[in-house]
């Protein structure tokens, strides 16, 4: 038996699912902002978070409820920034090994325990040292996450991945709302 014919693939179980589904579930929750009026990131302040929770509930005509409900229904800008950082570090890891993902989207990032992100679905990935020209026109490409020049010329480079990462950042900041139609 040739081991390469029956190569097992072992994946970590990610109970939360894709980043897209996770962000979508947060869309109707409340966001605790770690950004001050000057646009600077500030430290976590539980009292400030609780105040934001009370204000959000009053705006929606709801009773604030218990602290556990607040923690379950609130996300924070700090966590969203952390998500962006984890994806950036994962893509840097791939880039150092000359792996071009070519399908970097929120649906291709899994959320594991403790909100740790895992990049997956390397079906379109290529091992390349520079640019890559896609010759097949039969492969369905993630057009919404591709830069215009890659759509028109089918040439992919690290710049294409950076563009996709920018769209992914947009997805994260908008909690998986459609960035554009």
CSV table of N, CA and C in Angstrom, one decimal:
chain,number,residue,atom,x,y,z
A,1,UNK,N,0.8,-1.2,0.0
A,1,UNK,CA,0.0,0.0,0.0
A,1,UNK,C,0.9,1.2,0.0
A,2,UNK,N,0.7,2.1,-0.9
A,2,UNK,CA,1.4,3.4,-1.0
A,2,UNK,C,0.8,4.4,-0.1
A,3,UNK,N,1.6,4.9,0.8
A,3,UNK,CA,1.1,5.9,1.8
A,3,UNK,C,0.5,7.1,1.2
A,4,UNK,N,1.1,7.5,0.0
A,4,UNK,CA,0.6,8.7,-0.7
A,4,UNK,C,-0.8,8.6,-1.3
A,5,UNK,N,-1.1,7.3,-1.6
A,5,UNK,CA,-2.5,7.1,-2.1
A,5,UNK,C,-3.5,7.2,-1.1
A,6,UNK,N,-3.2,6.9,0.2
A,6,UNK,CA,-4.2,6.9,1.3
A,6,UNK,C,-3.7,7.8,2.4
A,7,UNK,N,-3.2,9.0,2.0
A,7,UNK,CA,-2.6,9.9,2.9
A,7,UNK,C,-3.8,10.5,3.8
A,8,UNK,N,-3.7,10.2,5.1
A,8,UNK,CA,-4.8,10.7,6.0
A,8,UNK,C,-4.6,12.2,6.2
A,9,UNK,N,-5.7,12.9,6.4
A,9,UNK,CA,-5.7,14.3,6.7
A,9,UNK,C,-6.4,14.5,8.0
A,10,UNK,N,-5.7,15.1,8.9
A,10,UNK,CA,-6.2,15.3,10.3
A,10,UNK,C,-6.4,16.8,10.5
A,11,UNK,N,-7.7,17.1,10.8
A,11,UNK,CA,-8.0,18.5,11.0
A,11,UNK,C,-8.5,18.7,12.5
A,12,UNK,N,-8.3,19.9,13.0
A,12,UNK,CA,-8.7,20.2,14.3
A,12,UNK,C,-10.2,20.6,14.2
A,13,UNK,N,-11.0,20.1,15.2
A,13,UNK,CA,-12.4,20.5,15.3
A,13,UNK,C,-12.5,21.9,15.7
A,14,UNK,N,-13.3,22.7,14.9
A,14,UNK,CA,-13.5,24.1,15.2
A,14,UNK,C,-15.0,24.3,15.4
A,15,UNK,N,-15.5,24.2,16.7
A,15,UNK,CA,-16.9,24.2,17.0
A,15,UNK,C,-17.7,25.4,16.6
A,16,UNK,N,-17.0,26.5,16.4
A,16,UNK,CA,-17.7,27.8,16.1
A,16,UNK,C,-18.0,27.8,14.6
A,17,UNK,N,-17.2,27.2,13.7
A,17,UNK,CA,-17.5,27.2,12.3
A,17,UNK,C,-16.6,28.2,11.6
A,18,UNK,N,-17.1,28.7,10.5
A,18,UNK,CA,-16.3,29.7,9.7
A,18,UNK,C,-16.4,31.1,10.4
A,19,UNK,N,-15.4,31.9,10.0
A,19,UNK,CA,-15.4,33.2,10.5
A,19,UNK,C,-16.6,34.0,10.0
A,20,UNK,N,-16.9,33.7,8.7
A,20,UNK,CA,-18.1,34.4,8.1
A,20,UNK,C,-19.4,34.1,9.0
A,21,UNK,N,-19.6,32.8,9.3
A,21,UNK,CA,-20.8,32.5,10.1
A,21,UNK,C,-20.7,33.1,11.5
A,22,UNK,N,-19.5,33.1,12.1
A,22,UNK,CA,-19.3,33.7,13.4
A,22,UNK,C,-19.6,35.2,13.4
A,23,UNK,N,-19.0,35.9,12.4
A,23,UNK,CA,-19.2,37.3,12.3
A,23,UNK,C,-20.7,37.7,12.1
A,24,UNK,N,-21.3,36.8,11.2
A,24,UNK,CA,-22.8,37.0,10.9
A,24,UNK,C,-23.6,36.9,12.2
A,25,UNK,N,-23.2,36.0,13.1
A,25,UNK,CA,-24.0,35.8,14.3
A,25,UNK,C,-23.8,37.0,15.3
A,26,UNK,N,-22.6,37.7,15.1
A,26,UNK,CA,-22.4,38.8,16.0
A,26,UNK,C,-23.0,40.1,15.5
A,27,UNK,N,-23.5,40.1,14.2
A,27,UNK,CA,-24.0,41.3,13.6
A,27,UNK,C,-25.1,42.0,14.3
A,28,UNK,N,-25.9,41.2,15.0
A,28,UNK,CA,-27.1,41.7,15.7
A,28,UNK,C,-26.8,41.8,17.2
A,29,UNK,N,-25.6,41.7,17.6
A,29,UNK,CA,-25.2,41.8,19.0
A,29,UNK,C,-24.7,43.3,19.2
A,30,UNK,N,-24.1,43.5,20.3
A,30,UNK,CA,-23.6,44.8,20.6
A,30,UNK,C,-22.1,44.8,20.6
A,31,UNK,N,-21.5,45.9,20.2
A,31,UNK,CA,-20.0,46.0,20.1
A,31,UNK,C,-19.5,46.9,21.1
A,32,UNK,N,-18.7,46.4,22.0
A,32,UNK,CA,-18.0,47.3,23.0
A,32,UNK,C,-16.8,47.9,22.3
A,33,UNK,N,-16.8,49.2,22.2
A,33,UNK,CA,-15.7,49.9,21.4
A,33,UNK,C,-14.5,50.1,22.3
A,34,UNK,N,-13.3,49.7,21.9
A,34,UNK,CA,-12.1,50.0,22.5
A,34,UNK,C,-11.4,51.2,21.9
A,35,UNK,N,-12.1,51.9,21.1
A,35,UNK,CA,-11.6,53.1,20.4
A,35,UNK,C,-12.1,54.4,21.0
A,36,UNK,N,-11.2,55.3,21.4
A,36,UNK,CA,-11.7,56.5,22.0
A,36,UNK,C,-12.0,57.5,20.9
A,37,UNK,N,-12.4,58.7,21.3
A,37,UNK,CA,-12.9,59.7,20.3
A,37,UNK,C,-11.8,60.2,19.4
A,38,UNK,N,-10.5,60.0,19.8
A,38,UNK,CA,-9.4,60.4,19.0
A,38,UNK,C,-8.9,59.3,18.0
A,39,UNK,N,-9.6,58.1,18.1
A,39,UNK,CA,-9.3,57.0,17.2
A,39,UNK,C,-8.2,56.1,17.8
A,40,UNK,N,-7.9,56.3,19.0
A,40,UNK,CA,-6.8,55.4,19.6
A,40,UNK,C,-7.5,54.2,20.4
A,41,UNK,N,-6.7,53.1,20.4
A,41,UNK,CA,-7.2,51.9,21.1
A,41,UNK,C,-6.9,52.1,22.6
A,42,UNK,N,-8.0,51.9,23.4
A,42,UNK,CA,-7.8,52.0,24.9
A,42,UNK,C,-8.0,50.7,25.5
A,43,UNK,N,-7.6,50.6,26.8
A,43,UNK,CA,-7.6,49.4,27.6
A,43,UNK,C,-9.1,49.0,27.8
A,44,UNK,N,-9.3,47.7,28.1
A,44,UNK,CA,-10.6,47.2,28.5
A,44,UNK,C,-11.0,47.8,29.8
A,45,UNK,N,-12.3,48.2,29.8
A,45,UNK,CA,-12.8,48.8,31.1
A,45,UNK,C,-14.2,48.2,31.2
A,46,UNK,N,-14.3,47.2,32.2
A,46,UNK,CA,-15.6,46.5,32.4
A,46,UNK,C,-16.7,47.5,32.7
A,47,UNK,N,-16.4,48.5,33.5
A,47,UNK,CA,-17.5,49.5,33.9
A,47,UNK,C,-18.0,50.2,32.6
A,48,UNK,N,-17.1,50.6,31.7
A,48,UNK,CA,-17.4,51.3,30.5
A,48,UNK,C,-18.2,50.3,29.6
A,49,UNK,N,-17.8,49.0,29.5
A,49,UNK,CA,-18.5,48.1,28.7
A,49,UNK,C,-20.0,47.9,29.2
A,50,UNK,N,-20.1,47.8,30.6
A,50,UNK,CA,-21.4,47.7,31.2
A,50,UNK,C,-22.3,48.9,30.8
A,51,UNK,N,-21.7,50.1,30.9
A,51,UNK,CA,-22.4,51.3,30.5
A,51,UNK,C,-22.9,51.3,29.1
A,52,UNK,N,-22.0,50.8,28.2
A,52,UNK,CA,-22.4,50.7,26.8
A,52,UNK,C,-23.5,49.7,26.6
A,53,UNK,N,-23.5,48.6,27.4
A,53,UNK,CA,-24.5,47.6,27.3
A,53,UNK,C,-25.9,48.2,27.7
A,54,UNK,N,-25.9,48.9,28.8
A,54,UNK,CA,-27.1,49.6,29.3
A,54,UNK,C,-27.7,50.5,28.3
A,55,UNK,N,-26.8,51.4,27.7
A,55,UNK,CA,-27.2,52.3,26.7
A,55,UNK,C,-27.8,51.6,25.5
A,56,UNK,N,-27.1,50.6,25.1
A,56,UNK,CA,-27.6,49.8,23.9
A,56,UNK,C,-29.0,49.2,24.2
A,57,UNK,N,-29.2,48.6,25.4
A,57,UNK,CA,-30.5,48.0,25.7
A,57,UNK,C,-31.6,49.1,25.8
A,58,UNK,N,-31.2,50.3,26.4
A,58,UNK,CA,-32.2,51.3,26.5
A,58,UNK,C,-32.6,51.8,25.1
A,59,UNK,N,-31.6,51.9,24.2
A,59,UNK,CA,-31.9,52.4,22.8
A,59,UNK,C,-32.9,51.4,22.1
A,60,UNK,N,-32.7,50.1,22.4
A,60,UNK,CA,-33.6,49.1,21.8
A,60,UNK,C,-34.8,48.8,22.6
A,61,UNK,N,-35.0,49.6,23.7
A,61,UNK,CA,-36.2,49.4,24.5
A,61,UNK,C,-36.2,48.1,25.3
A,62,UNK,N,-35.1,47.6,25.7
A,62,UNK,CA,-35.0,46.3,26.4
A,62,UNK,C,-34.4,46.6,27.8
A,63,UNK,N,-34.8,45.7,28.7
A,63,UNK,CA,-34.1,45.7,30.0
A,63,UNK,C,-32.7,45.2,29.9
A,64,UNK,N,-31.7,45.7,30.6
A,64,UNK,CA,-30.4,45.3,30.4
A,64,UNK,C,-30.1,43.9,30.7
A,65,UNK,N,-30.9,43.2,31.5
A,65,UNK,CA,-30.6,41.8,31.8
A,65,UNK,C,-29.4,41.5,32.6
A,66,UNK,N,-29.0,40.3,32.7
A,66,UNK,CA,-27.9,39.9,33.6
A,66,UNK,C,-26.5,40.1,32.9
A,67,UNK,N,-25.5,40.1,33.7
A,67,UNK,CA,-24.1,40.2,33.2
A,67,UNK,C,-23.7,39.1,32.2
A,68,UNK,N,-24.2,37.9,32.4
A,68,UNK,CA,-23.9,36.8,31.6
A,68,UNK,C,-24.4,37.0,30.2
A,69,UNK,N,-25.6,37.5,30.1
A,69,UNK,CA,-26.2,37.8,28.8
A,69,UNK,C,-25.4,38.9,28.1
A,70,UNK,N,-25.0,39.9,28.8
A,70,UNK,CA,-24.1,41.0,28.2
A,70,UNK,C,-22.9,40.4,27.6
A,71,UNK,N,-22.2,39.5,28.4
A,71,UNK,CA,-21.0,38.9,27.9
A,71,UNK,C,-21.2,38.0,26.7
A,72,UNK,N,-22.3,37.4,26.6
A,72,UNK,CA,-22.6,36.5,25.5
A,72,UNK,C,-23.0,37.3,24.2
A,73,UNK,N,-23.7,38.4,24.4
A,73,UNK,CA,-24.2,39.2,23.3
A,73,UNK,C,-23.4,40.4,22.9
A,74,UNK,N,-22.2,40.6,23.5
A,74,UNK,CA,-21.4,41.7,23.1
A,74,UNK,C,-20.1,41.2,22.6
A,75,UNK,N,-19.6,41.8,21.6
A,75,UNK,CA,-18.2,41.6,21.1
A,75,UNK,C,-17.5,42.9,21.3
A,76,UNK,N,-16.2,42.8,21.0
A,76,UNK,CA,-15.4,44.0,21.2
A,76,UNK,C,-14.5,44.3,20.0
A,77,UNK,N,-14.2,45.6,19.8
A,77,UNK,CA,-13.3,46.0,18.7
A,77,UNK,C,-11.9,45.3,18.9
A,78,UNK,N,-11.6,45.1,20.2
A,78,UNK,CA,-10.3,44.4,20.5
A,78,UNK,C,-10.3,43.0,19.8
A,79,UNK,N,-11.4,42.3,20.0
A,79,UNK,CA,-11.4,41.0,19.4
A,79,UNK,C,-11.4,41.0,17.9
A,80,UNK,N,-12.1,42.0,17.3
A,80,UNK,CA,-12.0,42.1,15.8
A,80,UNK,C,-10.6,42.4,15.3
A,81,UNK,N,-9.9,43.3,16.0
A,81,UNK,CA,-8.6,43.6,15.7
A,81,UNK,C,-7.7,42.4,15.8
A,82,UNK,N,-7.9,41.6,16.9
A,82,UNK,CA,-7.2,40.3,17.1
A,82,UNK,C,-7.4,39.4,16.0
A,83,UNK,N,-8.6,39.3,15.5
A,83,UNK,CA,-8.9,38.4,14.4
A,83,UNK,C,-8.1,38.8,13.2
A,84,UNK,N,-8.1,40.1,12.9
A,84,UNK,CA,-7.3,40.6,11.7
A,84,UNK,C,-5.8,40.2,11.9
A,85,UNK,N,-5.3,40.4,13.1
A,85,UNK,CA,-3.9,40.1,13.4
A,85,UNK,C,-3.6,38.6,13.2
A,86,UNK,N,-4.5,37.7,13.6
A,86,UNK,CA,-4.3,36.3,13.5
A,86,UNK,C,-4.3,35.9,12.0
A,87,UNK,N,-5.2,36.4,11.2
A,87,UNK,CA,-5.2,36.1,9.8
A,87,UNK,C,-3.9,36.6,9.1
A,88,UNK,N,-3.5,37.8,9.5
A,88,UNK,CA,-2.2,38.4,8.9
A,88,UNK,C,-1.0,37.5,9.3
A,89,UNK,N,-1.0,37.1,10.5
A,89,UNK,CA,0.2,36.2,10.9
A,89,UNK,C,0.1,34.9,10.2
A,90,UNK,N,-1.1,34.3,10.0
A,90,UNK,CA,-1.2,33.1,9.2
A,90,UNK,C,-0.8,33.2,7.8
A,91,UNK,N,-1.2,34.3,7.2
A,91,UNK,CA,-0.8,34.6,5.8
A,91,UNK,C,0.7,34.9,5.7
A,92,UNK,N,1.2,35.5,6.7
A,92,UNK,CA,2.7,35.7,6.6
A,92,UNK,C,3.4,34.4,6.7
A,93,UNK,N,2.9,33.5,7.5
A,93,UNK,CA,3.5,32.1,7.6
A,93,UNK,C,3.4,31.4,6.3
A,94,UNK,N,2.3,31.5,5.6
A,94,UNK,CA,2.2,30.9,4.3
A,94,UNK,C,3.1,31.5,3.2
A,95,UNK,N,3.2,32.9,3.3
A,95,UNK,CA,4.0,33.6,2.3
A,95,UNK,C,5.5,33.2,2.5
A,96,UNK,N,6.0,33.1,3.7
A,96,UNK,CA,7.4,32.7,3.9
A,96,UNK,C,7.7,31.3,3.4
A,97,UNK,N,6.6,30.5,3.1
A,97,UNK,CA,6.8,29.2,2.5
A,97,UNK,C,6.4,29.2,1.1
A,98,UNK,N,6.3,30.4,0.5
A,98,UNK,CA,5.9,30.5,-0.9
A,98,UNK,C,4.6,29.9,-1.3
A,99,UNK,N,3.6,29.9,-0.4
A,99,UNK,CA,2.3,29.4,-0.6
A,99,UNK,C,1.3,30.6,-0.8
A,100,UNK,N,0.7,30.6,-2.0
A,100,UNK,CA,-0.2,31.7,-2.3
A,100,UNK,C,-1.6,31.1,-2.2
A,101,UNK,N,-2.4,31.6,-1.3
A,101,UNK,CA,-3.7,31.0,-1.0
A,101,UNK,C,-4.7,31.2,-2.1
A,102,UNK,N,-4.9,32.4,-2.6
A,102,UNK,CA,-5.8,32.8,-3.7
A,102,UNK,C,-7.3,32.6,-3.4
A,103,UNK,N,-7.7,32.3,-2.2
A,103,UNK,CA,-9.1,32.2,-1.9
A,103,UNK,C,-9.3,32.7,-0.4
A,104,UNK,N,-8.6,33.7,0.0
A,104,UNK,CA,-8.7,34.2,1.3
A,104,UNK,C,-10.0,35.0,1.5
A,105,UNK,N,-10.9,34.4,2.2
A,105,UNK,CA,-12.2,35.0,2.5
A,105,UNK,C,-12.6,34.5,3.9
A,106,UNK,N,-13.6,35.2,4.5
A,106,UNK,CA,-14.1,34.9,5.8
A,106,UNK,C,-14.6,33.4,5.9
A,107,UNK,N,-15.1,32.9,4.8
A,107,UNK,CA,-15.7,31.6,4.8
A,107,UNK,C,-14.6,30.5,4.8
A,108,UNK,N,-13.3,30.9,4.5
A,108,UNK,CA,-12.2,30.0,4.5
A,108,UNK,C,-11.3,30.2,5.7
A,109,UNK,N,-11.8,30.8,6.7
A,109,UNK,CA,-11.1,30.9,8.0
A,109,UNK,C,-12.0,30.3,9.1
A,110,UNK,N,-11.5,29.4,9.8
A,110,UNK,CA,-12.3,28.7,10.9
A,110,UNK,C,-12.0,29.3,12.2
A,111,UNK,N,-13.0,29.3,13.1
A,111,UNK,CA,-12.9,29.8,14.5
A,111,UNK,C,-12.8,28.6,15.4
A,112,UNK,N,-11.7,28.4,16.0
A,112,UNK,CA,-11.5,27.3,17.0
A,112,UNK,C,-11.8,27.8,18.4
A,113,UNK,N,-11.6,26.9,19.3
A,113,UNK,CA,-11.8,27.3,20.7
A,113,UNK,C,-11.0,28.5,21.1
A,114,UNK,N,-11.6,29.3,22.0
A,114,UNK,CA,-10.9,30.5,22.6
A,114,UNK,C,-10.7,31.5,21.5
A,115,UNK,N,-11.6,31.5,20.4
A,115,UNK,CA,-11.5,32.5,19.3
A,115,UNK,C,-10.2,32.5,18.6
A,116,UNK,N,-9.6,31.3,18.5
A,116,UNK,CA,-8.3,31.2,17.7
A,116,UNK,C,-8.7,30.9,16.2
A,117,UNK,N,-8.2,31.7,15.3
A,117,UNK,CA,-8.5,31.5,13.9
A,117,UNK,C,-7.6,30.6,13.2
A,118,UNK,N,-8.1,29.8,12.2
A,118,UNK,CA,-7.3,28.9,11.4
A,118,UNK,C,-7.7,29.1,10.0
A,119,UNK,N,-6.7,29.3,9.1
A,119,UNK,CA,-6.9,29.5,7.7
A,119,UNK,C,-7.0,28.1,7.1
A,120,UNK,N,-8.0,27.9,6.3
A,120,UNK,CA,-8.1,26.5,5.6
A,120,UNK,C,-8.6,26.7,4.2
A,121,UNK,N,-8.9,25.6,3.6
A,121,UNK,CA,-9.3,25.5,2.2
A,121,UNK,C,-8.2,26.0,1.3
A,122,UNK,N,-7.2,25.2,1.1
A,122,UNK,CA,-6.1,25.5,0.2
A,122,UNK,C,-6.3,24.9,-1.2
A,123,UNK,N,-7.6,24.8,-1.6
A,123,UNK,CA,-7.9,24.2,-2.9
A,123,UNK,C,-7.4,25.0,-4.1
A,124,UNK,N,-7.3,26.3,-3.9
A,124,UNK,CA,-6.8,27.1,-5.0
A,124,UNK,C,-5.3,27.6,-4.7
A,125,UNK,N,-4.8,27.1,-3.6
A,125,UNK,CA,-3.4,27.5,-3.3
A,125,UNK,C,-2.4,27.0,-4.2
A,126,UNK,N,-1.3,27.8,-4.4
A,126,UNK,CA,-0.2,27.4,-5.2
A,126,UNK,C,1.1,27.6,-4.5
A,127,UNK,N,2.1,26.8,-4.8
A,127,UNK,CA,3.5,27.0,-4.3
A,127,UNK,C,4.2,27.8,-5.3
A,128,UNK,N,4.4,29.0,-5.1
A,128,UNK,CA,5.1,29.9,-6.1
A,128,UNK,C,6.1,30.8,-5.5
A,129,UNK,N,7.1,31.2,-6.2
A,129,UNK,CA,8.1,32.1,-5.7
A,129,UNK,C,7.8,33.5,-6.2
A,130,UNK,N,7.0,33.8,-7.2
A,130,UNK,CA,6.7,35.1,-7.6
A,130,UNK,C,5.3,35.2,-8.1
A,131,UNK,N,5.0,35.6,-9.3
A,131,UNK,CA,3.7,35.7,-9.8
A,131,UNK,C,3.2,34.3,-10.4
A,132,UNK,N,1.9,34.2,-10.5
A,132,UNK,CA,1.4,32.9,-11.0
A,132,UNK,C,0.3,33.3,-12.0
A,133,UNK,N,0.4,32.8,-13.2
A,133,UNK,CA,-0.7,33.0,-14.2
A,133,UNK,C,-1.5,31.8,-14.3
A,134,UNK,N,-2.8,32.0,-14.1
A,134,UNK,CA,-3.8,30.9,-14.1
A,134,UNK,C,-4.2,30.6,-15.5
A,135,UNK,N,-3.9,29.4,-16.0
A,135,UNK,CA,-4.2,29.1,-17.4
A,135,UNK,C,-5.6,28.5,-17.5
A,136,UNK,N,-6.2,27.8,-16.6
A,136,UNK,CA,-7.5,27.2,-16.7
A,136,UNK,C,-8.6,28.2,-16.5
A,137,UNK,N,-9.6,28.2,-17.4
A,137,UNK,CA,-10.7,29.1,-17.2
A,137,UNK,C,-11.9,28.3,-16.6
A,138,UNK,N,-11.7,27.1,-16.2
A,138,UNK,CA,-12.7,26.2,-15.7
A,138,UNK,C,-12.9,26.4,-14.2
A,139,UNK,N,-11.9,27.0,-13.5
A,139,UNK,CA,-12.0,27.1,-12.1
A,139,UNK,C,-12.8,28.3,-11.7
A,140,UNK,N,-13.7,28.1,-10.7
A,140,UNK,CA,-14.5,29.2,-10.2
A,140,UNK,C,-13.7,30.0,-9.2
A,141,UNK,N,-13.5,31.3,-9.5
A,141,UNK,CA,-12.7,32.1,-8.6
A,141,UNK,C,-13.5,33.0,-7.7
A,142,UNK,N,-13.0,33.4,-6.5
A,142,UNK,CA,-13.7,34.3,-5.6
A,142,UNK,C,-13.6,35.7,-6.1
A,143,UNK,N,-14.3,36.1,-7.1
A,143,UNK,CA,-14.2,37.4,-7.8
A,143,UNK,C,-14.4,38.6,-6.8
A,144,UNK,N,-15.2,38.5,-5.8
A,144,UNK,CA,-15.5,39.6,-4.9
A,144,UNK,C,-14.3,39.9,-4.1
A,145,UNK,N,-13.3,39.0,-3.9
A,145,UNK,CA,-12.2,39.2,-3.1
A,145,UNK,C,-10.9,39.3,-3.9
A,146,UNK,N,-11.1,39.4,-5.2
A,146,UNK,CA,-9.9,39.5,-6.1
A,146,UNK,C,-9.7,41.0,-6.6
A,147,UNK,N,-8.4,41.4,-6.8
A,147,UNK,CA,-8.2,42.7,-7.4
A,147,UNK,C,-8.6,42.7,-8.9
A,148,UNK,N,-8.9,43.9,-9.4
A,148,UNK,CA,-9.3,44.0,-10.8
A,148,UNK,C,-8.3,43.4,-11.8
A,149,UNK,N,-7.0,43.6,-11.6
A,149,UNK,CA,-6.0,43.1,-12.5
A,149,UNK,C,-6.0,41.6,-12.5
A,150,UNK,N,-6.2,40.9,-11.4
A,150,UNK,CA,-6.2,39.5,-11.3
A,150,UNK,C,-7.5,38.9,-12.0
A,151,UNK,N,-8.6,39.6,-11.9
A,151,UNK,CA,-9.8,39.2,-12.6
A,151,UNK,C,-9.6,39.3,-14.1
A,152,UNK,N,-9.0,40.4,-14.6
A,152,UNK,CA,-8.8,40.6,-16.0
A,152,UNK,C,-7.7,39.8,-16.6
A,153,UNK,N,-6.6,39.7,-15.9
A,153,UNK,CA,-5.4,39.0,-16.5
A,153,UNK,C,-5.1,37.6,-16.0
A,154,UNK,N,-5.8,37.3,-14.9
A,154,UNK,CA,-5.7,36.0,-14.2
A,154,UNK,C,-4.2,35.8,-13.7
A,155,UNK,N,-3.6,36.9,-13.4
A,155,UNK,CA,-2.2,36.9,-12.8
A,155,UNK,C,-2.4,37.1,-11.3
A,156,UNK,N,-1.8,36.2,-10.6
A,156,UNK,CA,-1.9,36.3,-9.1
A,156,UNK,C,-0.5,36.5,-8.5
A,157,UNK,N,-0.4,37.4,-7.5
A,157,UNK,CA,0.8,37.6,-6.8
A,157,UNK,C,0.5,37.9,-5.4
A,158,UNK,N,1.6,38.2,-4.6
A,158,UNK,CA,1.4,38.6,-3.2
A,158,UNK,C,0.5,39.8,-3.1
A,159,UNK,N,0.5,40.7,-4.1
A,159,UNK,CA,-0.3,41.8,-4.1
A,159,UNK,C,-1.8,41.4,-4.1
A,160,UNK,N,-2.1,40.4,-4.9
A,160,UNK,CA,-3.5,39.9,-4.9
A,160,UNK,C,-4.0,39.4,-3.6
A,161,UNK,N,-3.1,38.7,-2.8
A,161,UNK,CA,-3.4,38.2,-1.5
A,161,UNK,C,-3.6,39.4,-0.6
A,162,UNK,N,-2.8,40.5,-0.7
A,162,UNK,CA,-3.0,41.6,0.1
A,162,UNK,C,-4.3,42.3,-0.1
A,163,UNK,N,-4.7,42.3,-1.4
A,163,UNK,CA,-6.0,42.9,-1.7
A,163,UNK,C,-7.1,42.0,-1.1
A,164,UNK,N,-7.0,40.7,-1.2
A,164,UNK,CA,-8.0,39.8,-0.5
A,164,UNK,C,-8.1,40.0,1.0
A,165,UNK,N,-6.9,40.2,1.6
A,165,UNK,CA,-6.8,40.5,3.0
A,165,UNK,C,-7.5,41.8,3.3
A,166,UNK,N,-7.4,42.8,2.5
A,166,UNK,CA,-8.1,44.1,2.7
A,166,UNK,C,-9.6,43.9,2.7
A,167,UNK,N,-10.1,43.1,1.7
A,167,UNK,CA,-11.5,42.8,1.7
A,167,UNK,C,-11.9,42.0,2.9
A,168,UNK,N,-11.1,41.1,3.4
A,168,UNK,CA,-11.4,40.3,4.6
A,168,UNK,C,-11.4,41.3,5.8
A,169,UNK,N,-10.5,42.2,5.9
A,169,UNK,CA,-10.6,43.2,7.0
A,169,UNK,C,-11.9,44.0,6.9
A,170,UNK,N,-12.4,44.3,5.7
A,170,UNK,CA,-13.7,45.0,5.6
A,170,UNK,C,-14.8,44.0,6.1
A,171,UNK,N,-14.7,42.8,5.7
A,171,UNK,CA,-15.7,41.8,6.3
A,171,UNK,C,-15.7,41.8,7.8
A,172,UNK,N,-14.5,41.7,8.4
A,172,UNK,CA,-14.4,41.7,9.8
A,172,UNK,C,-15.0,43.0,10.4
A,173,UNK,N,-14.7,44.1,9.9
A,173,UNK,CA,-15.1,45.4,10.5
A,173,UNK,C,-16.6,45.5,10.3
A,174,UNK,N,-17.2,45.0,9.3
A,174,UNK,CA,-18.7,45.1,9.0
A,174,UNK,C,-19.4,43.8,9.5
A,175,UNK,N,-18.7,43.0,10.3
A,175,UNK,CA,-19.3,41.7,10.8
A,175,UNK,C,-20.0,40.9,9.7
A,176,UNK,N,-19.3,40.7,8.6
A,176,UNK,CA,-19.7,39.9,7.5
A,176,UNK,C,-20.9,40.4,6.7
A,177,UNK,N,-21.2,41.7,6.9
A,177,UNK,CA,-22.2,42.3,6.0
A,177,UNK,C,-21.6,42.4,4.6
A,178,UNK,N,-22.4,42.4,3.6
A,178,UNK,CA,-21.8,42.5,2.2
A,178,UNK,C,-21.1,43.8,2.1
A,179,UNK,N,-19.8,43.8,1.8
A,179,UNK,CA,-19.0,45.0,1.7
A,179,UNK,C,-19.5,45.8,0.5
A,180,UNK,N,-19.9,45.2,-0.5
A,180,UNK,CA,-20.4,45.9,-1.7
A,180,UNK,C,-21.3,44.9,-2.5
A,181,UNK,N,-22.1,45.4,-3.4
A,181,UNK,CA,-22.9,44.6,-4.3
A,181,UNK,C,-22.5,44.7,-5.7
